[in-house]
Tab-separated table of C-alpha atoms and ligand atoms in Angstrom:
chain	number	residue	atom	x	y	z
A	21	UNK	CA	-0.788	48.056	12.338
A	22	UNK	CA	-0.297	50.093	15.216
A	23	UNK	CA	2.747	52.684	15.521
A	24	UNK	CA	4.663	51.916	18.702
A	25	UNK	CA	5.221	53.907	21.552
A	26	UNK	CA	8.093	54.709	23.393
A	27	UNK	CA	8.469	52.858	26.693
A	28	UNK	CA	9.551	49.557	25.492
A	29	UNK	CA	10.902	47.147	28.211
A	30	UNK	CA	13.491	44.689	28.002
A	31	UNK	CA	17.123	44.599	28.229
A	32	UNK	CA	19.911	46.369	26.737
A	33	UNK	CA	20.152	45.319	23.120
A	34	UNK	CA	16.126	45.928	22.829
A	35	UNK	CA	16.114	49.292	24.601
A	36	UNK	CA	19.258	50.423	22.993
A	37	UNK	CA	17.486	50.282	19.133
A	38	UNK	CA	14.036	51.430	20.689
A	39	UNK	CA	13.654	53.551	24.163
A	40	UNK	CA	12.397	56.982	23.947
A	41	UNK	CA	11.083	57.251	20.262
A	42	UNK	CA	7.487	57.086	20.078
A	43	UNK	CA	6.611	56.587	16.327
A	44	UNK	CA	2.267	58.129	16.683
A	45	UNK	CA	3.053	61.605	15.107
A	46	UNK	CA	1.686	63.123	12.042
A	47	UNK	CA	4.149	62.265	9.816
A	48	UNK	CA	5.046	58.758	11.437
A	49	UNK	CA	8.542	58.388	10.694
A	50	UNK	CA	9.902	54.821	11.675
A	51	UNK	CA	13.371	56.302	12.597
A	52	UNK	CA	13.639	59.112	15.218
A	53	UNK	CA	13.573	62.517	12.986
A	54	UNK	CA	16.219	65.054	13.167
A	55	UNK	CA	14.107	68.270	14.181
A	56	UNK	CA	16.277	70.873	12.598
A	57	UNK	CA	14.888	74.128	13.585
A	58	UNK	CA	15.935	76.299	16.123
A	59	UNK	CA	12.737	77.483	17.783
A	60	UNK	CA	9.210	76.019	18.334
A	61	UNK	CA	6.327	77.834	17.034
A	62	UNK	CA	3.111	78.402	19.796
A	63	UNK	CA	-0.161	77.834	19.399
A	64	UNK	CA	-1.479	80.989	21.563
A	65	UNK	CA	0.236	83.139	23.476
A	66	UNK	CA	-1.262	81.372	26.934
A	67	UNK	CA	0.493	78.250	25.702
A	68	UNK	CA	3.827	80.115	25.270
A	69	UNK	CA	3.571	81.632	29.209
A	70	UNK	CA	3.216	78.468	30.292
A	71	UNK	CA	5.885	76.576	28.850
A	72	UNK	CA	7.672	79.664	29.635
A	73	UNK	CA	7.037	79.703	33.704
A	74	UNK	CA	7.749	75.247	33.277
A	75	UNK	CA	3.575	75.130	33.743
A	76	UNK	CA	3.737	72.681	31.093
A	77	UNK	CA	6.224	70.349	28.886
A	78	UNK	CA	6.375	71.711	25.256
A	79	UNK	CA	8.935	72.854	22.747
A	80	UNK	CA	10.531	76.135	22.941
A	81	UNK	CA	13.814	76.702	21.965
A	82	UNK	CA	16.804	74.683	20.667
A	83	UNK	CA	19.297	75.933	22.980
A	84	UNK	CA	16.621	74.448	25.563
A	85	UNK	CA	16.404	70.766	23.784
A	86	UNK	CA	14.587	69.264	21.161
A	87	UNK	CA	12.429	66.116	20.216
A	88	UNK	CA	15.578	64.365	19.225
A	89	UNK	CA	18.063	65.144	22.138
A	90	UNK	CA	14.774	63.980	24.307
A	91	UNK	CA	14.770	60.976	22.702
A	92	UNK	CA	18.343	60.778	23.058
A	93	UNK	CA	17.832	61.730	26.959
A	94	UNK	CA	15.658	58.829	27.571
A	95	UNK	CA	17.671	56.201	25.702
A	96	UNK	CA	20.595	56.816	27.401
A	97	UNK	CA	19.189	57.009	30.922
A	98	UNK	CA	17.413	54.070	30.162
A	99	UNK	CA	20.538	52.046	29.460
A	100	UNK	CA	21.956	53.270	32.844
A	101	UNK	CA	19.072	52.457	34.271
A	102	UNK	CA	18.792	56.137	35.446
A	103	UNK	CA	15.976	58.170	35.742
A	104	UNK	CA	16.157	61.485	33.975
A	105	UNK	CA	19.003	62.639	31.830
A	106	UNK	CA	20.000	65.692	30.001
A	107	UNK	CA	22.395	65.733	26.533
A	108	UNK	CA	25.157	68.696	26.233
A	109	UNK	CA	27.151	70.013	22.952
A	110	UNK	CA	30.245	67.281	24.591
A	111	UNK	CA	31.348	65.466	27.419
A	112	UNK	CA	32.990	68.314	28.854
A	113	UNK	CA	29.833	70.141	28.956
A	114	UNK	CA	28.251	67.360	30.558
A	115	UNK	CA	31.191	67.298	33.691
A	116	UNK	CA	30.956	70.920	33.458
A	117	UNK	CA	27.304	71.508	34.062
A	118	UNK	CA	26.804	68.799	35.884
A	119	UNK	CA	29.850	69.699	38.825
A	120	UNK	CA	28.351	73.467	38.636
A	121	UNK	CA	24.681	72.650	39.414
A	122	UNK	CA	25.666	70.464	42.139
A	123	UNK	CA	28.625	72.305	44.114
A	124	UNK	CA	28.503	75.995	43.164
A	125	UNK	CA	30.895	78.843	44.198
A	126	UNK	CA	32.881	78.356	47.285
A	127	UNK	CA	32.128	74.636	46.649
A	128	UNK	CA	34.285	71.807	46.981
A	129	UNK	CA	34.802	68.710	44.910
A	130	UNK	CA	37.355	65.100	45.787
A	131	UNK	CA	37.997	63.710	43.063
A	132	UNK	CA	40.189	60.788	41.312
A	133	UNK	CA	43.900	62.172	39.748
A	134	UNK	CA	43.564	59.083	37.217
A	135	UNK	CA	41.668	61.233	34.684
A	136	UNK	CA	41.123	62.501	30.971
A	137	UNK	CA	43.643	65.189	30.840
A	138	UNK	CA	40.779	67.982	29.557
A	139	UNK	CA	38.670	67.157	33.107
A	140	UNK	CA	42.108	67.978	34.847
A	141	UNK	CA	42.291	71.195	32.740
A	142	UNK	CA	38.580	72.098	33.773
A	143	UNK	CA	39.131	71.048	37.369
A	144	UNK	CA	42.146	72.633	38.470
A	145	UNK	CA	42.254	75.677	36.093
A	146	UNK	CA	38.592	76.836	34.999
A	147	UNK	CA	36.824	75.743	38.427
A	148	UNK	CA	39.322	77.310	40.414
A	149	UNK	CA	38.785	80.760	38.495
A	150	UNK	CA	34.857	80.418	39.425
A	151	UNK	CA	35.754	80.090	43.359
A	152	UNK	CA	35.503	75.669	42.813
A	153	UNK	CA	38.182	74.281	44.781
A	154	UNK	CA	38.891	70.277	43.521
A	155	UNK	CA	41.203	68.230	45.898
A	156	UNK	CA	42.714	65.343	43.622
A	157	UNK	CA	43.226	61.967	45.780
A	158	UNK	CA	45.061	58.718	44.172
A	159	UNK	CA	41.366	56.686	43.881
A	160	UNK	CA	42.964	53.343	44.932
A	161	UNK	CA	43.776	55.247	48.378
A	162	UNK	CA	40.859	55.000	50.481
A	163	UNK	CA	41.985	56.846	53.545
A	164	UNK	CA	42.897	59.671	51.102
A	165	UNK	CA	39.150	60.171	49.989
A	166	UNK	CA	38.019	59.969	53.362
A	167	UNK	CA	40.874	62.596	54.699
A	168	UNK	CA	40.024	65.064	51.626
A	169	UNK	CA	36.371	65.267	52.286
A	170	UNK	CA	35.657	69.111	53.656
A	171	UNK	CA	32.089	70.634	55.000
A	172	UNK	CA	32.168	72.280	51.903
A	173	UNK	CA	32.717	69.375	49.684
A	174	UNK	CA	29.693	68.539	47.434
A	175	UNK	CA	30.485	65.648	45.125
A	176	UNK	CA	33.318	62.673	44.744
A	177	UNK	CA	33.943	62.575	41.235
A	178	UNK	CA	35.883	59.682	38.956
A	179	UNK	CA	35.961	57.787	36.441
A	180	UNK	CA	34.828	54.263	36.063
A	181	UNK	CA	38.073	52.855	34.108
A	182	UNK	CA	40.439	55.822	33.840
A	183	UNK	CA	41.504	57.437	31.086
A	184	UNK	CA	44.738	56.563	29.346
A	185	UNK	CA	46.099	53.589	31.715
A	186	UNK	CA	42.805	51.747	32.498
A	187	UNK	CA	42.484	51.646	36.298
A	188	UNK	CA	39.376	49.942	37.714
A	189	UNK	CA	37.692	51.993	40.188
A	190	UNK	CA	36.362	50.481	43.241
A	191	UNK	CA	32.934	51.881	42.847
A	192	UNK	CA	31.391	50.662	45.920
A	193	UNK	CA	33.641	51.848	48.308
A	194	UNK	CA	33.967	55.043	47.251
A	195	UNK	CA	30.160	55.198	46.630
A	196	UNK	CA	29.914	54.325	50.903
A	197	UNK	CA	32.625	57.130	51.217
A	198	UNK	CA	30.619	59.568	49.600
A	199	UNK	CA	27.323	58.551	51.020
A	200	UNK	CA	28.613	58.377	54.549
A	201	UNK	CA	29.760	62.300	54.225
A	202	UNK	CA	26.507	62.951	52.596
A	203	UNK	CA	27.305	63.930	49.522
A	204	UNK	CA	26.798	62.564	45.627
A	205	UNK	CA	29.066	60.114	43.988
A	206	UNK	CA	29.902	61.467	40.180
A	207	UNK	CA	31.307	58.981	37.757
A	208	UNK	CA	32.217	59.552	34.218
A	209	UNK	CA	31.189	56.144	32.287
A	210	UNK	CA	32.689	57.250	28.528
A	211	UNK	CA	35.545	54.219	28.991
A	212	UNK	CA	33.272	51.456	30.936
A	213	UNK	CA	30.491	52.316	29.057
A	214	UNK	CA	26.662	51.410	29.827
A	215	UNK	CA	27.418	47.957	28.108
A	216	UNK	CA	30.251	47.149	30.031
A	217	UNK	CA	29.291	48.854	33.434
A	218	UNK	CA	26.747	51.031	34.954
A	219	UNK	CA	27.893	52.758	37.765
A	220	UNK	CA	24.266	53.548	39.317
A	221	UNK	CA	24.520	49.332	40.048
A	222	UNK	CA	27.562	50.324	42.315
A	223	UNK	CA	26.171	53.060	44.124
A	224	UNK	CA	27.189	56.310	41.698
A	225	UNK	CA	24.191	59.002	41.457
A	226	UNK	CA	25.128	60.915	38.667
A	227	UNK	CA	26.787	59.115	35.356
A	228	UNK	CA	28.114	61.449	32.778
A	229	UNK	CA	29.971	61.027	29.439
A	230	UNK	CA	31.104	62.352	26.570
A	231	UNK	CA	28.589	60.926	24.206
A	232	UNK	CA	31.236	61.802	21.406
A	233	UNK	CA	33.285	58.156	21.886
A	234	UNK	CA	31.677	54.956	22.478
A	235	UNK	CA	27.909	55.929	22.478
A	236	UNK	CA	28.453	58.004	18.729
A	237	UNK	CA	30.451	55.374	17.995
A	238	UNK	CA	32.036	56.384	14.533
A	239	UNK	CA	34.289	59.674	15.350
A	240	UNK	CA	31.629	61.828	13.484
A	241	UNK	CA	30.487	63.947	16.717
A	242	UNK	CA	30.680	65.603	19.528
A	243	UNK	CA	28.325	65.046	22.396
A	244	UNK	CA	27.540	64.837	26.424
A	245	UNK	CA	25.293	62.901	28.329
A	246	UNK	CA	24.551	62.985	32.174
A	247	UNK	CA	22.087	60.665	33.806
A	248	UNK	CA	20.786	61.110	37.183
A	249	UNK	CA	20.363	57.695	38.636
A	250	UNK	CA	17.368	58.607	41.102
A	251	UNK	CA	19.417	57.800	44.090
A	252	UNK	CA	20.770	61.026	45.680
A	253	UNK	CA	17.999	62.695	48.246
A	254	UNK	CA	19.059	66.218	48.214
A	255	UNK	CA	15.771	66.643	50.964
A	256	UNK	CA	17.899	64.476	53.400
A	257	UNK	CA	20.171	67.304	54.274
A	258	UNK	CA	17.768	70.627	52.649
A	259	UNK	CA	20.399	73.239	53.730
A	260	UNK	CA	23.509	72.099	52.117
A	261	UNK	CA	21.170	72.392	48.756
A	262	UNK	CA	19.522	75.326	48.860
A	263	UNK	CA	19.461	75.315	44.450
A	264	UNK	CA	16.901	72.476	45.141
A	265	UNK	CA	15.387	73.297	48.251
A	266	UNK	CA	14.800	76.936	48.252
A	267	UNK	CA	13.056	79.059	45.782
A	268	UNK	CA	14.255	79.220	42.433
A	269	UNK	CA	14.761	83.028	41.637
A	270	UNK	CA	13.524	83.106	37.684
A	271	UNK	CA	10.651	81.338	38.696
A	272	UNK	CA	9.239	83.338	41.236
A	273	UNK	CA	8.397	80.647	44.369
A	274	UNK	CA	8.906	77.429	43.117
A	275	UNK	CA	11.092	74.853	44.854
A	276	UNK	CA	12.225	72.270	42.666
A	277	UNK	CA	12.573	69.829	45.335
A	278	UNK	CA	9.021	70.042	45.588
A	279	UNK	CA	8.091	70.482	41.673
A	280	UNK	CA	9.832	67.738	40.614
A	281	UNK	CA	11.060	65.926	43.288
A	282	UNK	CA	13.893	62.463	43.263
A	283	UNK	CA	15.289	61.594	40.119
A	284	UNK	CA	14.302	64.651	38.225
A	285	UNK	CA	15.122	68.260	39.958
A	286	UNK	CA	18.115	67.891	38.977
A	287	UNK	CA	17.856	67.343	35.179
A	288	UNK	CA	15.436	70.509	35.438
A	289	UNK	CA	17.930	72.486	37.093
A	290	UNK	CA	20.739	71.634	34.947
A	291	UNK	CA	18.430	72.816	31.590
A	292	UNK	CA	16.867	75.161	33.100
A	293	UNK	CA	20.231	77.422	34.124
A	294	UNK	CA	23.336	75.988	33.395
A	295	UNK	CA	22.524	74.933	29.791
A	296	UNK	CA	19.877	77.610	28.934
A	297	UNK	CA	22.532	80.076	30.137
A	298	UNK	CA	25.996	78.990	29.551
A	299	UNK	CA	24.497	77.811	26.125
A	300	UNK	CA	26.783	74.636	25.572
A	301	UNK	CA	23.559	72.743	23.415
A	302	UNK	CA	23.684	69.742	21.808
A	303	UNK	CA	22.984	69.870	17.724
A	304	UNK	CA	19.854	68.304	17.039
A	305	UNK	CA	21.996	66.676	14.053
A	306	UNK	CA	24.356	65.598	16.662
A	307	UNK	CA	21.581	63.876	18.832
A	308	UNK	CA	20.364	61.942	16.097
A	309	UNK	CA	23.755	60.925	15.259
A	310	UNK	CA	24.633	59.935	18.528
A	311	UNK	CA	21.207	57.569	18.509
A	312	UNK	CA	22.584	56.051	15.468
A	313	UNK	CA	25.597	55.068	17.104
A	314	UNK	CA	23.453	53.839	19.870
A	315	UNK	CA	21.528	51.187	18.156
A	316	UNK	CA	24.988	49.129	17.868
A	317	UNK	CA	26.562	49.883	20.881
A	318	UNK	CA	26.653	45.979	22.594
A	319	UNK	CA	27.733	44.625	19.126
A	320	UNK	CA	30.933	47.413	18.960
A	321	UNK	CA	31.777	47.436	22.375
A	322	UNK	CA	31.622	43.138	22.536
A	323	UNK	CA	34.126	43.582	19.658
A	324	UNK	CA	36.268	46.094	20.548
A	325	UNK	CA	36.602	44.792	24.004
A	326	UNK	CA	37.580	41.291	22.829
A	327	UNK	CA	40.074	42.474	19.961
A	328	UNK	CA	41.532	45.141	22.523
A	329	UNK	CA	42.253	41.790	25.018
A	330	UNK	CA	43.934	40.097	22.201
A	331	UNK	CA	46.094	42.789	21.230
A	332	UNK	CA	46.926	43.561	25.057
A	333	UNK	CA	47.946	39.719	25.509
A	334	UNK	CA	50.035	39.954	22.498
A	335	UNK	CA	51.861	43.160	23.547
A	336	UNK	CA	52.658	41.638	26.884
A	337	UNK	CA	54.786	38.587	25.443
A	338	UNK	CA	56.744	41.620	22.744
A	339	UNK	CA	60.097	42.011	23.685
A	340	UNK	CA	59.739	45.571	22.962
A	341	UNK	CA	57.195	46.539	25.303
A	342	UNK	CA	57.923	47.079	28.709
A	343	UNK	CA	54.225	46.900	30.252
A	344	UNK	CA	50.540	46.243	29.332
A	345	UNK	CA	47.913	48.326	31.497
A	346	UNK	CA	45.193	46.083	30.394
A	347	UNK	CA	42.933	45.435	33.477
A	348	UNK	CA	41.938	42.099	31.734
A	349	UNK	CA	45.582	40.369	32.413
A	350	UNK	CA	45.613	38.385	35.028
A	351	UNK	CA	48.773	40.628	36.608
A	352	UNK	CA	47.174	43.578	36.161
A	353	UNK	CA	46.669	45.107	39.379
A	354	UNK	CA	42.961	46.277	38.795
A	355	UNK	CA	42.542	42.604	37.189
A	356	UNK	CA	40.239	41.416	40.452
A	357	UNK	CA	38.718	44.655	40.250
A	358	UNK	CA	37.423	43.912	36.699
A	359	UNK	CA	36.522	40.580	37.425
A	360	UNK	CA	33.930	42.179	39.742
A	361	UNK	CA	32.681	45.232	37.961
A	362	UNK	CA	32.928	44.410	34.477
A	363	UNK	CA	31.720	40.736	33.857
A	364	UNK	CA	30.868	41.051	30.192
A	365	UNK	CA	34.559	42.284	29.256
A	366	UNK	CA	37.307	45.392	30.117
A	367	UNK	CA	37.315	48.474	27.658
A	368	UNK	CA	39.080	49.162	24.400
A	369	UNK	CA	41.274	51.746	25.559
A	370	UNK	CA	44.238	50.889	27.576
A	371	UNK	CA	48.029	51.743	27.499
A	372	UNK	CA	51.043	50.173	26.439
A	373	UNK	CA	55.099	51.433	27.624
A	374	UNK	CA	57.813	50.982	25.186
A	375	UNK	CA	60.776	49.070	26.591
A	376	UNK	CA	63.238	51.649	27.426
A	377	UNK	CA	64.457	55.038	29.871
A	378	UNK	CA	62.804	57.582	30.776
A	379	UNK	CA	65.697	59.677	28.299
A	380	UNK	CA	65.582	62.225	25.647
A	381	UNK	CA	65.189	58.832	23.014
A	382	UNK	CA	61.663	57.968	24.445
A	383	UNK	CA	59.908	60.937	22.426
A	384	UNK	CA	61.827	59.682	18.976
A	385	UNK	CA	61.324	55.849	19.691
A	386	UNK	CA	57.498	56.453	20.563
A	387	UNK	CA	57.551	59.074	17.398
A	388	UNK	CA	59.325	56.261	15.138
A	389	UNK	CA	56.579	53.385	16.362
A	390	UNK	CA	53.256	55.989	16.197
A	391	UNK	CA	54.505	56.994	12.206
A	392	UNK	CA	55.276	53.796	11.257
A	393	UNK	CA	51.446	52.615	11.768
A	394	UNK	CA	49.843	51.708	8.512
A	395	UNK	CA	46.242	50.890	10.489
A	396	UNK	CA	46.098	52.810	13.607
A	397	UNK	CA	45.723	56.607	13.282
A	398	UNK	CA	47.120	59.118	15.517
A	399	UNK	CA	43.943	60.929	16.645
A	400	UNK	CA	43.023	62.318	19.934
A	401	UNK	CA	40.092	60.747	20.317
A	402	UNK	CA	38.722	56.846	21.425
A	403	UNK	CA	35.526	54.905	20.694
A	404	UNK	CA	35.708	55.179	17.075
A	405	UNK	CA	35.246	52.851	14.497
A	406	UNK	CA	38.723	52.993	13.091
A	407	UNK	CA	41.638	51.961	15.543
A	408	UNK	CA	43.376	55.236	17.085
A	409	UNK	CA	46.440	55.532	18.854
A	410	UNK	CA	47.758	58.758	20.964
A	411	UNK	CA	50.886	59.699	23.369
A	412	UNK	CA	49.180	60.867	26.331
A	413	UNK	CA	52.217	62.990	27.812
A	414	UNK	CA	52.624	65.246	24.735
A	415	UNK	CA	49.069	65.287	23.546
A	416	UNK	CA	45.489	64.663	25.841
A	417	UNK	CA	47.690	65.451	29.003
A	418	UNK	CA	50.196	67.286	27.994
A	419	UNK	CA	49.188	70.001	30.622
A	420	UNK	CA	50.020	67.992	33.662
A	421	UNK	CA	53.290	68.071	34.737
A	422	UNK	CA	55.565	65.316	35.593
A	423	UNK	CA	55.155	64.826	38.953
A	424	UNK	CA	50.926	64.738	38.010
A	425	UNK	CA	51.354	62.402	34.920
A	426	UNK	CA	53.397	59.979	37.127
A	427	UNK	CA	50.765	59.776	39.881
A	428	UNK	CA	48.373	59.043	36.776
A	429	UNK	CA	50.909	55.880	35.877
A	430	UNK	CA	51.722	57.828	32.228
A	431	UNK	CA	55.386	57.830	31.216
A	432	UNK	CA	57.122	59.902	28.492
A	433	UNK	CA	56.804	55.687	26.799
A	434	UNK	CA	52.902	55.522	26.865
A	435	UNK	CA	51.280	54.624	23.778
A	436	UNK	CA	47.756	54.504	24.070
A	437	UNK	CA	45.366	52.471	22.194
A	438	UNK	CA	41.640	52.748	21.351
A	439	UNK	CA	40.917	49.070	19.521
A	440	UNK	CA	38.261	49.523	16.477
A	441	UNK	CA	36.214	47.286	14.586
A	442	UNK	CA	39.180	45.815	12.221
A	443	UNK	CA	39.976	42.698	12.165
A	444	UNK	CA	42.320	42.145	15.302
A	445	UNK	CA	45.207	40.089	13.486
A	446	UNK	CA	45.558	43.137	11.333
A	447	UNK	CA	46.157	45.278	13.742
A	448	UNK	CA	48.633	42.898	15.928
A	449	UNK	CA	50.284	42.913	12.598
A	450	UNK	CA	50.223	46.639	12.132
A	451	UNK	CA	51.688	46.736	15.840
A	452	UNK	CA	54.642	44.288	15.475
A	453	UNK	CA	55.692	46.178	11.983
A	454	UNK	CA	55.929	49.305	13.821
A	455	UNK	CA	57.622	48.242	16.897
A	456	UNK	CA	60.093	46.075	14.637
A	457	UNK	CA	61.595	49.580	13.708
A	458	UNK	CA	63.229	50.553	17.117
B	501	PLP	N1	35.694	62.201	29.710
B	501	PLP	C1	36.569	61.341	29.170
B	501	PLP	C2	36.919	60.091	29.910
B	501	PLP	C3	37.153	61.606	27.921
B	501	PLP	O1	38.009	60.746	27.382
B	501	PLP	C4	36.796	62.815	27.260
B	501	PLP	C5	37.396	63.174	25.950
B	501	PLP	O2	38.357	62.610	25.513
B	501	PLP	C6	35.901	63.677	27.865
B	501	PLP	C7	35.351	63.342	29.072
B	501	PLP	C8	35.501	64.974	27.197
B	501	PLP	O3	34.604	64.686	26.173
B	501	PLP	P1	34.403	65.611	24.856
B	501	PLP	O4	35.671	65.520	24.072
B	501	PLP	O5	33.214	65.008	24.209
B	501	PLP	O6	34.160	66.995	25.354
């Protein structure tokens, strides 16, 4: 018998169980090992100088990466069919060090106001405290991504179905607005997932998510992932990136343009500085979790998807429910957009609005409807096993205020929903209980 190496090829469901682990080690473990130590131990001092001064690939330090986040790495850049990736302590780390290698101080970013409430947070409180200016744009609005585009701006950033209500993004055309200004298109893939979507087929150059939903898969932990797709030529225009293009202080005169070149500076850059000095790591427990979730990621996601649908199509015939933002309903107005990006189903999470005003009562009837679930939990969190529920306005985006959490289409009535693996007549029947009480 021969162990097996690491580069299988095939498609998703084979290189979502196998990419990235080669088994021909010592102690040749079958499953991917959890390497739980924090630093790497080097055979001569020569061999540490090297690694050191990025002469050589080797081990060095946790807070640099380990076996298992590499293995992690290539997996999931694999299934976006990227080309280099690097894993983060969560997906906020991953948006985080991904926007700051790429735009920088005095930098500016366009991007999407249909978004996870914590990426608002980041973008229009943290960044602007570092000298990051972000200029939010409605993403159906074409005109208004082309109008916000400055000489400073450095990436177009959104996500591929938006966090709580579900819009499809057009992913091409904003992918040709980006390209045409000559900068990178930045999509966060945690809702579409690499099952469901990959962005890098619609012309985004950086995918990033927060590893901690759909890829983990079970609500155990936290994680980020970005992949650079290999698409985004930072030589094309050398003086607008001058952290690729120039020398690279800590390492005397290397270029990493040069060194490392499409598809892979960037991934260098990103460990080499942003992680190895901001320190936001990813648990080598935590990687290995995350590849466990991995392995049945098409099985979950085919689920999910398909119970979420059924519980959407029921909600929209309740007399208690006032709308359905469910891309996959034929009146939805993303539904065409679905139809073309997302031909093997739409994602678990979408939205619901109680029937009723705007009034003081819509806090108590949502409160009355979320307590009375027997199944769903009330957790701020999606892609788990177990079906969650949250109220977007006083808990993920409670921070925006009204006038921002209208142009994201969330009322004071927005349930959301994040479908598990139950069966999906159970949880209709969980749903109708609790909406039976207003
Ligand atoms: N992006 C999206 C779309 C999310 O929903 C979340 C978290 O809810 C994040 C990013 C942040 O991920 P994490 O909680 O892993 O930091």
């Amino acid at each position: 018998m021969t162990a097996h190496s690491s580069v299988p090829t095939g498609t998703f469901a084979t290189l979502q169980v196998q990419t990235g682990y080669d088994s021909r080690t010592p102690e040749n473990s079958a499953v991917p090992p959890i390497h739980q130590t924090a630093a790497y131990e080097f055979a001569s001092l020569a061999d540490a100088a090297d690694v050191f001064a990025l002469r050589k690939p080797g081990n060095l330090y946790s807070r640099s990466g380990s076996p298992t986040q590499l293995i992690l790495e290539q997996r999931v850049a694999a299934l976006e069919g990227g080309s280099s990736a690097v894993a983060v302590a969560s997906g906020q780390a991953a948006v985080t060090v991904t926007l700051l290698a790429l735009v920088g101080r005095g930098g500016h970013i366009v991007s999407a106001h249909q978004l996870y409430g914590g990426t608002v947070d980041l973008f229009q409180d943290t960044f602007a405290d570092f000298g990051i200016e972000v200029t939010f744009v409605d993403q159906d609005d074409t005109d208004a991504w082309r109008a916000a585009i400055r000489p400073a701006t450095r990436a177009l950033f959104a996500e591929s179905i938006a966090n709580p209500i579900a819009q499809v993004l057009d992913f091409e055309t904003v992918a040709e607005i980006a390209h045409g200004a000559g900068v990178p298109l930045v999509i966060d893939n945690t809702v579409g997932t690499p099952y469901l979507v990959r962005p890098g087929d619609h012309g985004a150059d950086f995918v990033v998510h927060s590893a901690t939903k759909f890829l983990a898969g079970h609500g155990t932990s936290l994680g980020g992932v970005v992949v650079d797709q290999g698409t985004f030529d930072f030589g094309a225009e050398p003086e607008r990136w001058p952290q690729f293009t120039t020398a690279y202080p800590r390492f005397g005169d290397l270029v990493l343009w040069e060194r490392s070149g499409i598809g892979q500076a960037f991934a260098v850059l990103v460990k080499t500085k942003y992680v190895h000095d901001l320190g936001p790591s990813l648990s080598p427990f935590n990687a290995w979790q995350i590849l466990q979730g991995i392995e049945t990621l098409d099985l979950r996601v085919a689920r999910q998807s398909a119970s979420a649908l059924a519980i959407a199509e029921h909600l929209a015939q309740h007399p208690k429910v006032a709308a359905v933002h469910h891309p996959g309903l034929v009146d939805n107005r993303w539904h065409a957009l679905a139809e073309q990006y997302l031909p093997r189903g739409v994602p678990s999470v979408f939205s619901f609005d109680l029937d009723g005003a705007e009034d003081a009562g819509a806090q108590d009837r949502v409160a009355e409807v979320i307590d009375s679930l027997q199944l769903f939990r009330l957790v701020a969190n999606i892609g788990d096993a177990r079906s969650l529920v949250a109220h977007p306005a006083s808990m993920t985006h409670s921070h925006l205020n009204a006038e921002q959490r209208a142009a994201a289409g969330i009322s004071l009535n927005t349930i959301r929903v994040s479908a598990g693996l139950e069966d999906p007549a159970d949880l209709i029947a969980d749903l109708d209980r609790a909406l039976a009480r207003i």
